[in-house]
Structures are given as structure tokens and as C-alpha cells.
Coordinates of C-alpha atoms in Angstrom, one line a residue:
X1 CA 90.5 117.2 81.8
X2 CA 89.9 114.1 79.4
X3 CA 90.1 110.6 81.0
X4 CA 93.5 109.7 78.8
X5 CA 95.1 113.1 80.9
X6 CA 93.7 112.2 84.2
X7 CA 95.2 108.5 84.0
X8 CA 98.7 110.1 82.9
X9 CA 99.4 111.5 86.1
X10 CA 100.5 110.6 89.6
X11 CA 98.7 111.9 92.9
X12 CA 101.6 114.3 93.2
X13 CA 101.0 115.5 89.6
X14 CA 97.2 115.5 89.9
X15 CA 97.5 117.4 92.9
X16 CA 99.8 120.2 91.4
X17 CA 97.0 120.9 88.9
X18 CA 94.6 121.5 91.3
X19 CA 96.9 123.6 93.3
X20 CA 97.1 126.2 90.1
X21 CA 93.6 125.9 89.2
X22 CA 93.9 123.4 86.2
X23 CA 91.2 120.7 87.8
X24 CA 89.2 120.9 90.6
X25 CA 88.5 117.9 93.5
X26 CA 85.2 117.4 92.4
X27 CA 86.2 116.8 88.5
X28 CA 89.1 114.5 89.3
X29 CA 86.5 112.3 91.5
X30 CA 84.1 112.5 88.4
X31 CA 87.0 111.2 86.0
X32 CA 87.6 108.3 88.8
X33 CA 84.1 107.5 88.8
X34 CA 84.4 107.5 84.8
X35 CA 87.5 105.3 85.0
X36 CA 85.7 103.1 87.2
X37 CA 82.6 102.4 85.2
X38 CA 85.2 101.9 82.3
X39 CA 87.7 99.0 83.9
X40 CA 86.0 97.8 86.8
X41 CA 83.8 95.5 85.3
X42 CA 86.4 93.8 84.1
X43 CA 88.6 93.5 87.1
X44 CA 86.4 93.8 89.9
X45 CA 88.4 95.6 92.2
X46 CA 86.0 98.5 93.6
X47 CA 82.6 97.2 95.5
X48 CA 81.7 100.5 96.3
X49 CA 81.9 104.0 94.5
X50 CA 80.4 106.2 96.8
X51 CA 77.2 108.3 95.6
X52 CA 78.7 111.4 97.2
X53 CA 82.2 111.1 95.9
X54 CA 82.2 114.3 93.8
X55 CA 81.1 116.3 97.1
X56 CA 83.4 114.1 100.1
X57 CA 85.5 116.2 102.4
X58 CA 89.3 117.4 102.0
X59 CA 91.7 119.8 103.3
X60 CA 92.4 122.6 100.4
X61 CA 95.9 122.7 100.0
X62 CA 97.2 119.6 101.5
X63 CA 100.1 118.0 100.1
X64 CA 97.4 115.6 97.8
X65 CA 94.8 118.2 97.3
X66 CA 91.8 116.9 95.3
X67 CA 93.0 113.5 94.7
X68 CA 91.0 110.5 94.3
X69 CA 91.4 107.5 97.0
X70 CA 90.1 104.6 97.5
X71 CA 89.5 102.5 101.0
X72 CA 90.3 98.9 101.5
X73 CA 87.8 97.3 102.9
X74 CA 89.3 96.3 106.0
X75 CA 91.6 97.9 108.5
X76 CA 91.2 101.4 108.9
X77 CA 87.7 102.7 108.8
X78 CA 85.5 105.6 107.8
X79 CA 82.7 106.3 110.5
X80 CA 79.5 105.5 109.1
X81 CA 80.6 103.8 105.7
X82 CA 80.3 99.9 104.8
X83 CA 83.4 98.0 106.2
X84 CA 82.4 94.1 105.5
X85 CA 85.8 92.9 105.6
X86 CA 85.4 90.5 102.5
X87 CA 83.0 88.5 104.9
X88 CA 79.5 87.6 104.8
X89 CA 79.9 87.5 108.7
X90 CA 80.2 91.8 108.3
X91 CA 77.8 92.3 105.3
X92 CA 76.2 95.5 106.1
X93 CA 78.6 96.5 108.7
X94 CA 79.1 100.2 109.2
X95 CA 81.9 101.0 112.1
X96 CA 81.1 104.0 114.1
X97 CA 84.9 104.9 114.3
X98 CA 86.8 107.3 112.0
X99 CA 90.3 105.9 111.8
X100 CA 93.2 108.5 112.4
X101 CA 94.4 107.2 108.9
X102 CA 91.7 108.5 107.3
X103 CA 91.8 111.8 109.3
X104 CA 95.4 112.4 108.1
X105 CA 93.9 111.3 104.8
X106 CA 91.7 114.5 104.7
X107 CA 94.0 116.4 106.1
X108 CA 96.5 115.9 103.2
X109 CA 94.0 116.5 100.6
X110 CA 92.6 112.9 99.7
X111 CA 89.2 112.5 98.9
X112 CA 88.2 108.9 99.5
X113 CA 85.6 108.1 96.6
X114 CA 84.9 104.1 97.6
X115 CA 86.1 100.9 98.7
X116 CA 88.3 97.9 97.2
X117 CA 88.0 94.2 97.7
X118 CA 89.9 92.1 99.8
X119 CA 89.8 88.3 100.7
X120 CA 87.8 87.6 103.7
X121 CA 89.3 89.2 106.7
X122 CA 92.6 90.0 104.7
X123 CA 93.7 86.5 105.3
X124 CA 95.2 85.5 101.8
X125 CA 97.8 86.6 99.3
X126 CA 94.7 86.3 96.6
X127 CA 91.7 88.6 96.4
X128 CA 88.9 86.5 96.0
X129 CA 85.8 85.7 98.3
X130 CA 82.2 84.2 98.5
X131 CA 80.8 87.8 99.0
X132 CA 82.4 89.9 96.4
X133 CA 83.9 87.5 93.8
X134 CA 87.3 87.1 92.0
X135 CA 89.6 90.4 91.8
X136 CA 91.9 90.2 88.2
X137 CA 95.2 91.4 87.5
X138 CA 94.8 94.1 84.5
X139 CA 98.3 92.7 83.5
X140 CA 96.5 89.3 82.9
X141 CA 92.9 88.3 83.7
X142 CA 93.6 84.9 84.4
X143 CA 95.9 85.3 87.5
X144 CA 95.7 87.5 90.9
X145 CA 96.6 90.8 91.5
X146 CA 97.6 89.8 94.9
X147 CA 96.5 90.1 98.6
X148 CA 95.2 90.9 100.9
X149 CA 95.1 94.6 99.3
X150 CA 94.6 93.2 95.9
X151 CA 91.4 95.6 94.9
X152 CA 93.7 98.6 95.7
X153 CA 96.3 97.2 93.7
X154 CA 94.1 96.3 90.7
X155 CA 92.5 99.7 90.8
X156 CA 95.8 101.7 90.9
X157 CA 97.0 99.7 88.0
X158 CA 94.1 100.0 86.0
X159 CA 94.0 103.7 85.9
X160 CA 90.8 104.2 88.5
X161 CA 92.9 106.2 91.1
X162 CA 96.9 106.8 91.1
X163 CA 96.9 106.1 95.0
X164 CA 94.9 103.5 97.6
X165 CA 94.7 102.5 100.9
X166 CA 96.2 99.2 101.9
X167 CA 97.2 97.5 105.0
X168 CA 100.3 95.0 105.3
X169 CA 100.1 92.5 108.1
X170 CA 102.0 89.5 106.2
X171 CA 102.9 91.1 102.8
X172 CA 99.5 92.4 101.9
X173 CA 100.9 95.7 100.3
X174 CA 104.0 94.4 98.6
X175 CA 102.4 91.3 97.4
X176 CA 99.9 93.3 95.3
X177 CA 102.3 95.6 94.3
X178 CA 104.8 92.9 93.1
X179 CA 102.4 91.6 91.0
X180 CA 100.6 94.8 89.8
X181 CA 103.6 97.3 88.9
X182 CA 103.4 99.6 91.5
X183 CA 105.2 100.6 94.5
X184 CA 104.8 99.4 97.7
X185 CA 105.8 100.3 101.0
X186 CA 105.3 98.7 104.3
X187 CA 106.6 101.3 107.0
X188 CA 108.2 100.4 110.3
X189 CA 106.1 99.4 113.1
X190 CA 105.0 102.4 114.8
X191 CA 105.3 105.1 111.7
X192 CA 101.5 105.3 111.0
X193 CA 99.4 105.0 114.1
X194 CA 96.5 102.6 114.1
X195 CA 94.5 105.0 116.4
X196 CA 92.2 105.5 117.9
X197 CA 91.2 101.9 117.9
X198 CA 93.7 99.6 116.1
X199 CA 97.1 100.4 117.9
X200 CA 99.6 97.9 116.8
X201 CA 97.1 95.7 115.2
X202 CA 97.7 91.8 114.8
X203 CA 100.2 91.7 117.4
X204 CA 102.2 94.1 116.1
X205 CA 102.3 92.6 112.6
X206 CA 99.9 95.0 110.7
X207 CA 100.4 98.7 109.4
X208 CA 98.1 100.8 106.9
X209 CA 99.7 102.9 104.4
X210 CA 99.0 103.1 100.3
X211 CA 99.7 101.4 97.1
X212 CA 100.8 104.3 94.3
X213 CA 103.1 104.8 91.0
X214 CA 105.7 106.5 91.9
X215 CA 108.4 107.2 94.7
X216 CA 107.7 110.5 95.2
X217 CA 104.1 109.6 95.8
X218 CA 105.5 107.1 98.3
X219 CA 107.4 109.8 99.9
X220 CA 104.7 112.3 100.1
X221 CA 102.4 109.8 101.6
X222 CA 105.2 109.0 104.2
X223 CA 104.7 113.0 105.2
X224 CA 101.1 112.5 105.0
X225 CA 100.1 109.6 107.3
X226 CA 103.2 109.6 109.5
X227 CA 102.2 110.6 113.0
X228 CA 101.4 109.6 116.6
X229 CA 97.7 109.0 118.4
X230 CA 97.2 109.3 122.2
X231 CA 97.5 105.6 123.3
X232 CA 100.0 104.3 120.7
X233 CA 102.0 101.8 122.8
X234 CA 105.6 103.3 122.0
X235 CA 106.6 106.4 119.5
X236 CA 109.1 105.7 116.8
X237 CA 111.8 108.3 116.3
X238 CA 110.7 111.0 114.0
X239 CA 112.2 111.6 110.8
X240 CA 115.0 114.4 110.4
X241 CA 113.2 116.2 107.6
X242 CA 110.0 115.8 105.6
X243 CA 110.5 112.6 103.2
X244 CA 109.8 114.8 100.3
X245 CA 113.4 116.7 101.1
X246 CA 115.2 113.1 100.8
X247 CA 114.2 112.9 97.3
X248 CA 117.0 115.8 96.6
X249 CA 119.4 114.1 98.8
X250 CA 122.3 111.9 98.0
X251 CA 122.6 108.2 98.9
X252 CA 125.4 107.5 100.7
X253 CA 127.5 104.1 99.8
X254 CA 125.7 100.8 101.4
X255 CA 126.5 97.7 102.3
X256 CA 123.8 95.5 100.6
X257 CA 122.8 91.8 101.7
X258 CA 121.4 90.1 98.7
X259 CA 119.1 86.9 98.8
X260 CA 120.3 84.3 96.1
X261 CA 119.0 81.2 98.0
X262 CA 115.7 80.3 98.9
X263 CA 114.6 80.7 102.8
X264 CA 111.9 78.3 102.5
X265 CA 110.2 75.1 101.0
X266 CA 109.3 76.6 97.7
X267 CA 111.5 77.0 94.9
X268 CA 111.9 80.8 93.6
X269 CA 110.9 80.8 89.8
X270 CA 113.9 81.7 87.8
X271 CA 112.9 84.6 86.5
X272 CA 112.2 86.2 90.0
X273 CA 116.0 85.2 90.8
X274 CA 117.3 87.0 87.6
X275 CA 115.7 90.0 88.7
X276 CA 117.3 90.0 92.0
X277 CA 120.6 89.5 90.4
X278 CA 119.9 92.1 87.7
X279 CA 118.9 94.5 90.8
X280 CA 122.3 93.6 92.6
X281 CA 124.4 94.4 89.7
X282 CA 122.5 97.9 89.4
X283 CA 123.3 98.5 93.1
X284 CA 127.2 97.8 92.3
X285 CA 127.0 99.8 89.3
X286 CA 125.8 102.5 91.7
X287 CA 128.9 102.0 93.9
X288 CA 127.3 99.9 96.9
X289 CA 128.8 96.8 98.2
X290 CA 126.6 93.9 97.4
X291 CA 127.3 90.4 99.5
X292 CA 125.0 87.3 99.4
X293 CA 123.4 86.3 102.6
X294 CA 121.8 83.2 104.1
X295 CA 118.7 82.9 105.3
X296 CA 118.1 84.8 108.4
X297 CA 115.1 82.6 110.2
X298 CA 113.1 79.8 110.1
X299 CA 110.5 78.9 107.5
X300 CA 109.2 76.5 110.1
X301 CA 108.7 79.7 112.9
X302 CA 107.1 81.8 110.4
X303 CA 104.5 79.3 109.5
X304 CA 103.9 78.9 113.2
X305 CA 103.5 82.5 113.7
X306 CA 101.1 83.4 111.1
X307 CA 98.8 80.3 112.1
X308 CA 98.9 81.3 115.8
X309 CA 98.1 84.8 115.1
X310 CA 94.6 84.1 112.9
X311 CA 94.0 81.2 115.8
X312 CA 94.0 84.0 118.4
X313 CA 91.7 86.2 116.5
X314 CA 89.3 83.9 117.4
X315 CA 87.7 86.2 120.3
X316 CA 87.1 89.1 117.9
X317 CA 84.9 87.0 115.5
X318 CA 83.2 86.0 118.3
X319 CA 82.5 89.2 119.7
X320 CA 81.3 90.5 116.2
X321 CA 79.1 87.6 115.5
X322 CA 77.2 88.3 119.0
X323 CA 77.1 92.0 118.2
X324 CA 75.9 91.7 114.4
X325 CA 73.3 88.7 116.0
X326 CA 74.9 86.1 113.7
X327 CA 76.3 82.6 114.1
X328 CA 79.7 81.8 112.9
X329 CA 79.2 79.0 110.3
X330 CA 79.6 77.9 106.7
X331 CA 76.9 80.6 106.1
X332 CA 79.1 83.2 107.2
X333 CA 83.1 82.1 107.2
X334 CA 84.4 80.8 104.1
X335 CA 86.0 76.9 104.2
X336 CA 89.3 77.5 105.6
X337 CA 88.4 80.7 107.5
X338 CA 86.0 78.6 109.4
X339 CA 88.6 75.7 109.8
X340 CA 91.2 78.2 111.0
X341 CA 88.4 79.7 113.6
X342 CA 87.5 75.9 114.6
X343 CA 91.1 74.9 115.3
X344 CA 91.8 78.1 117.4
X345 CA 88.8 76.9 120.3
X346 CA 90.9 74.1 120.8
X347 CA 94.4 75.9 121.3
X348 CA 95.6 76.6 125.0
X349 CA 95.8 80.3 126.0
X350 CA 99.5 79.2 126.7
X351 CA 100.2 78.7 123.0
X352 CA 99.6 82.8 122.3
X353 CA 102.9 82.6 125.0
X354 CA 104.7 80.6 122.9
X355 CA 103.7 82.6 119.5
X356 CA 105.1 85.6 121.2
X357 CA 108.2 83.6 122.0
X358 CA 108.5 82.8 118.5
X359 CA 108.2 86.5 117.4
X360 CA 111.0 87.5 120.1
X361 CA 113.4 84.8 118.6
X362 CA 112.7 85.6 115.0
X363 CA 113.4 89.4 115.7
X364 CA 116.9 88.4 117.6
X365 CA 117.8 85.6 114.5
X366 CA 117.2 88.3 111.8
X367 CA 119.2 91.1 113.7
X368 CA 122.2 89.0 114.3
X369 CA 122.2 87.8 110.6
X370 CA 121.9 91.0 109.2
X371 CA 123.3 93.4 111.3
X372 CA 126.2 94.1 109.2
X373 CA 123.9 95.5 106.3
X374 CA 122.4 98.9 105.7
X375 CA 119.6 96.9 103.2
X376 CA 118.7 93.9 102.5
X377 CA 117.5 92.8 98.8
X378 CA 115.0 90.1 98.3
X379 CA 112.3 88.7 96.1
X380 CA 108.6 89.4 97.0
X381 CA 106.9 86.0 96.4
X382 CA 108.4 82.9 95.1
X383 CA 106.1 83.2 92.0
X384 CA 105.2 85.8 89.2
X385 CA 101.6 85.3 90.0
X386 CA 99.0 82.9 90.5
X387 CA 95.8 81.4 88.6
X388 CA 92.4 82.2 90.7
X389 CA 90.8 79.1 92.8
X390 CA 93.9 77.5 94.3
X391 CA 95.6 79.8 97.1
X392 CA 92.2 81.1 98.2
X393 CA 90.3 80.6 101.5
X394 CA 87.3 79.0 99.6
X395 CA 89.6 76.2 98.2
X396 CA 88.1 73.3 101.1
X397 CA 91.2 71.1 100.3
X398 CA 93.2 72.7 102.6
X399 CA 93.3 72.4 106.5
X400 CA 93.9 75.0 108.7
X401 CA 97.7 73.9 109.1
X402 CA 98.3 72.9 105.4
X403 CA 96.8 76.3 104.5
X404 CA 99.3 78.4 106.6
X405 CA 102.2 75.9 105.9
X406 CA 101.5 77.0 102.2
X407 CA 100.8 80.7 103.1
X408 CA 104.0 80.9 105.0
X409 CA 106.3 79.1 102.6
X410 CA 105.1 81.8 99.6
X411 CA 105.5 84.6 102.2
X412 CA 108.8 84.0 103.6
X413 CA 110.5 86.9 102.1
X414 CA 107.6 89.6 103.5
X415 CA 106.4 88.1 106.4
X416 CA 109.8 88.3 108.7
X417 CA 109.4 91.9 108.3
X418 CA 106.1 92.1 109.6
X419 CA 107.7 90.7 113.0
X420 CA 110.6 92.9 113.3
X421 CA 109.0 96.0 112.4
X422 CA 111.5 97.0 109.8
X423 CA 110.4 99.3 106.4
X424 CA 110.1 97.2 103.4
X425 CA 109.6 98.1 100.0
X426 CA 108.1 96.5 96.9
X427 CA 109.6 98.4 93.5
X428 CA 108.5 97.1 90.2
X429 CA 111.7 97.2 88.5
X430 CA 111.2 93.9 85.9
X431 CA 108.7 92.2 83.5
X432 CA 108.8 88.8 83.0
X433 CA 109.0 87.3 79.2
X434 CA 105.1 87.2 79.2
X435 CA 105.5 90.7 79.9
X436 CA 104.0 90.4 83.8
X437 CA 105.6 92.6 86.7
X438 CA 108.1 91.3 89.0
X439 CA 109.1 93.3 91.9
X440 CA 111.9 93.1 94.1
X441 CA 111.9 94.2 97.7
X442 CA 114.3 96.5 99.5
X443 CA 114.4 96.2 103.3
X444 CA 115.9 98.9 105.8
X445 CA 116.8 99.1 109.2
X446 CA 114.1 99.9 111.4
X447 CA 113.1 103.6 111.5
X448 CA 115.2 104.3 108.5
X449 CA 112.3 105.2 105.8
X450 CA 114.6 107.8 104.6
X451 CA 117.3 105.3 103.3
X452 CA 114.2 103.7 101.6
X453 CA 113.2 106.9 100.0
X454 CA 116.5 107.6 98.4
X455 CA 117.3 104.2 97.6
X456 CA 114.0 103.8 95.8
X457 CA 114.6 106.9 93.6
X458 CA 117.8 106.0 92.5
X459 CA 116.3 102.5 91.0
X460 CA 113.2 104.4 89.6
X461 CA 115.8 107.0 88.0
X462 CA 118.1 103.9 86.6
X463 CA 115.0 101.6 85.8
X464 CA 112.0 103.6 85.2
X465 CA 108.8 101.7 85.2
X466 CA 106.1 105.0 84.7
X467 CA 105.4 104.2 80.9
X468 CA 104.3 100.8 81.5
X469 CA 100.6 100.2 81.5
X470 CA 98.9 96.7 81.5
X471 CA 96.3 95.7 79.0
X472 CA 93.4 96.7 81.1
X473 CA 93.9 100.5 81.9
X474 CA 91.0 103.0 81.7
X475 CA 92.6 104.8 78.7
X476 CA 93.1 101.9 76.3
X477 CA 89.8 99.7 77.4
X478 CA 86.9 100.6 75.3

């Protein structure tokens, strides 16, 4: 297989070729290495391509048999492999735990061949750090691919692999998908286990999943990664049938709430609002009932929840520093992260109770505001993309509070659904006048990934995106 053939397939397509013997897992890993060598010096998305990538284990005959896969450098871990979390504090750290997520990846046939960049501790909507530098968007090198799964998004968009691991505690899968023309689903809380040591991570806000190019890959990945692990705090209702079977089932008439007014302090760029309006019109053409909805929650509450979730990570940082024999200082943490850490030291434990109460209140507020809708249609982000060096943890002009107020204002359409635990997906339906991707977010009822699979398939068929390629792409970069 030639590189130009490899990059033309999604993960399901490559697995089908492996199953019929047209290509083998080792050859696909070699092609991923070749693609990485060709584009990664430009985009800086992959920080390590494994020396033994051509020989990594994976189940024969799995859904993604032989498909190369990349791991985000925070969250789910591979035992013995580097996991530095975008931070000098964790430089050289190798976890002793094999996450259930990567056990499931291997069982599904995926071959994990390397790791991708993330902002420090995953705490930003852009991907740049002192440890690993700036990750660039293959669609426009002057802008970010988003964060915190920005390395994963850039790598898939540029053709290095067709699918990659991501994590989402506040939009960190959906934002990169939005900026890089990918499909990015954040599943329901409890759908993907964080076992054995990160069940219900980030106070219940965080989930691991993937970024990919097609809805059928998203559905297949749900089948691969769904499941529980002993010790999970609760067990979500299991699907009636495999998610890939939902791709063949009709979509019933739905009532869809559409967000056409801003939810926070930031104005939404006009091209993004036009994209949401066009998606709403498409839903009406399909026969669904579409009604405008008011902002369902408080932007101020959102900022307090995000800031609190960072403040109360302080004990974990201190324990990690002690275990690694390091000091928490400007030599190990970036300026904004260090300010958040220091501010957290002065917070009383009672503030944690207040944060959990705000999360409870937000779940109630959103449920009451959206109970009559089957789906919600919103922007993903208020801006099409952002330049480097401004919205990053190395920008010393931010205080702890101003950082989170900015981050919460920009993330107002994604963070609330981390709080409620509802499944939500960014779909790459449109492009700006400058040719940059514009995604829209579809939010389902809790546990209703099957509905999201079907409606995402409908939109993919109506507004296909598979033929779009960024200027920096493994096939067309010399």
C-alpha cells in the first residue's frame, strides 16, 4: 500500500483491508510512521512515535484490526510508556497502570503507535506548552487545532492516523474536532469506564474517547470502548444493540432546540451562527421540529465550576511532585497553572461543597430548560479558531480567575454537558469563507448515543465532509 492510499481510508476502511489480507498491521504502522515523518515537523502533534510501533500488540479480528492509533499524553495510560501530561513536572514519568481504555483498544484491534501533545495538565482549549512547544492546525498553521486533545486532532486531520485517543473534561474532544474538520464525540457519563484508577475522573466531568473522520468510525468506537470495570461508581444503561447497527436504522421525527443567541459574555462569530442556522434548516428539511431555545444555564456558574475543578486538583499535584522528587515552582509549572495552584492553596475545603452544589444546580437548570427537546443544536466554540500565544497557560498576563472567566466564556456551549453527563458530538458540517472548519454541536439525552449516531449519519449524508483535506496533509506535503 502507498501512502496516498493509506490516508484515503477511515479506520473502518483500513480494518476491512486487513481482514481480507490486502495489507497487514505492521505495514499500516509503517505507513503511519511515514506520514508522521512527512507532516509532524510542521504541525508538532506527535511527541513520540514508538520505536516498536510495527510490533505492538492488538487483537486479530477486532473491529479495528490492525489500525494505527495514537494516545493523548494525559488521561488513560499505557503501563510503562511515557505519560508526561504536557508538563515539566511529569517529565520522564512512566505509569505502572494499564488503563481499561487501552485494554479495550487492543481487544478492538487497534495498535497504539505513539503519543500526542496536550497543554499542561490538559487545562486549556489550545495545545501549546513549555515542554512540547506549539501544536499547529493543519488547516492554518497560524492558528490552534484546539485543546486539550489538540495533538490528536491535528494528527488525524493531517493523515498520520485515522483515529486517535482523546479526553474531554470541558470540551477537549469537541473543540479540536471543531477546529480540524473531525468527528468528536463526548459520550455519556459512565459510558466509557475510567478504570482501574480514574473512574469518574475530574469530579465526574471527564471521559476518554476518540477523534475520527467518519460517523461509522464513531459508532464502531462506541462498540469497542463501551463497558464497565469493577469499582465504577455507577453503571449506565447498556444499548439495545451494537451502535454500528444504528447506522442502518431510520431516524424518527425529533424535536430539536437550537441556540441562536449567545449563552455567555462572548459574542459568537457571525459565520458560526450562520452555520448553526443552516444546520437547523437542514433538520427542518429532514422533517424534524426545530425551535429556538434560551440559554439553559448561568455562565457565571460555569466559570465557578471550572475554576473549582482546577483548584481542588492541588492535592494530586502535590502528591505527584513528592513521588517524583520535584518542587512545584516556575521550573515545573507554567505561569497560569502555577497561579491556579497557589490560589487553590488558600481555598477552604468548604468551597468544594459549594462547587458540587453549583454542579447539581446546573444539572437541574439544564434539565428544566431542555426537557421538551430530544436533541440540542449549538455552536461548539464562539470563535472559528484562535492564534497561538494568547489563550495559553504560558501567557503570564492572566490571573487564576481571569483565566477561568475567559475559558468558561469561550467554552459555554460545551462545559455544561460535561456537568450534565449528556452525550454531545461536534460534526464538521461547514467551512468559513477562509476555508477553515466550522463544526456544530449536537447534544442528546443522557444515555442516548444511539440517537446521536443516527442523526450524525443523516447529517454526514446530507452535508458530506470526507473529501475535504487541509493544506498540510500527508498525501500532498512534500
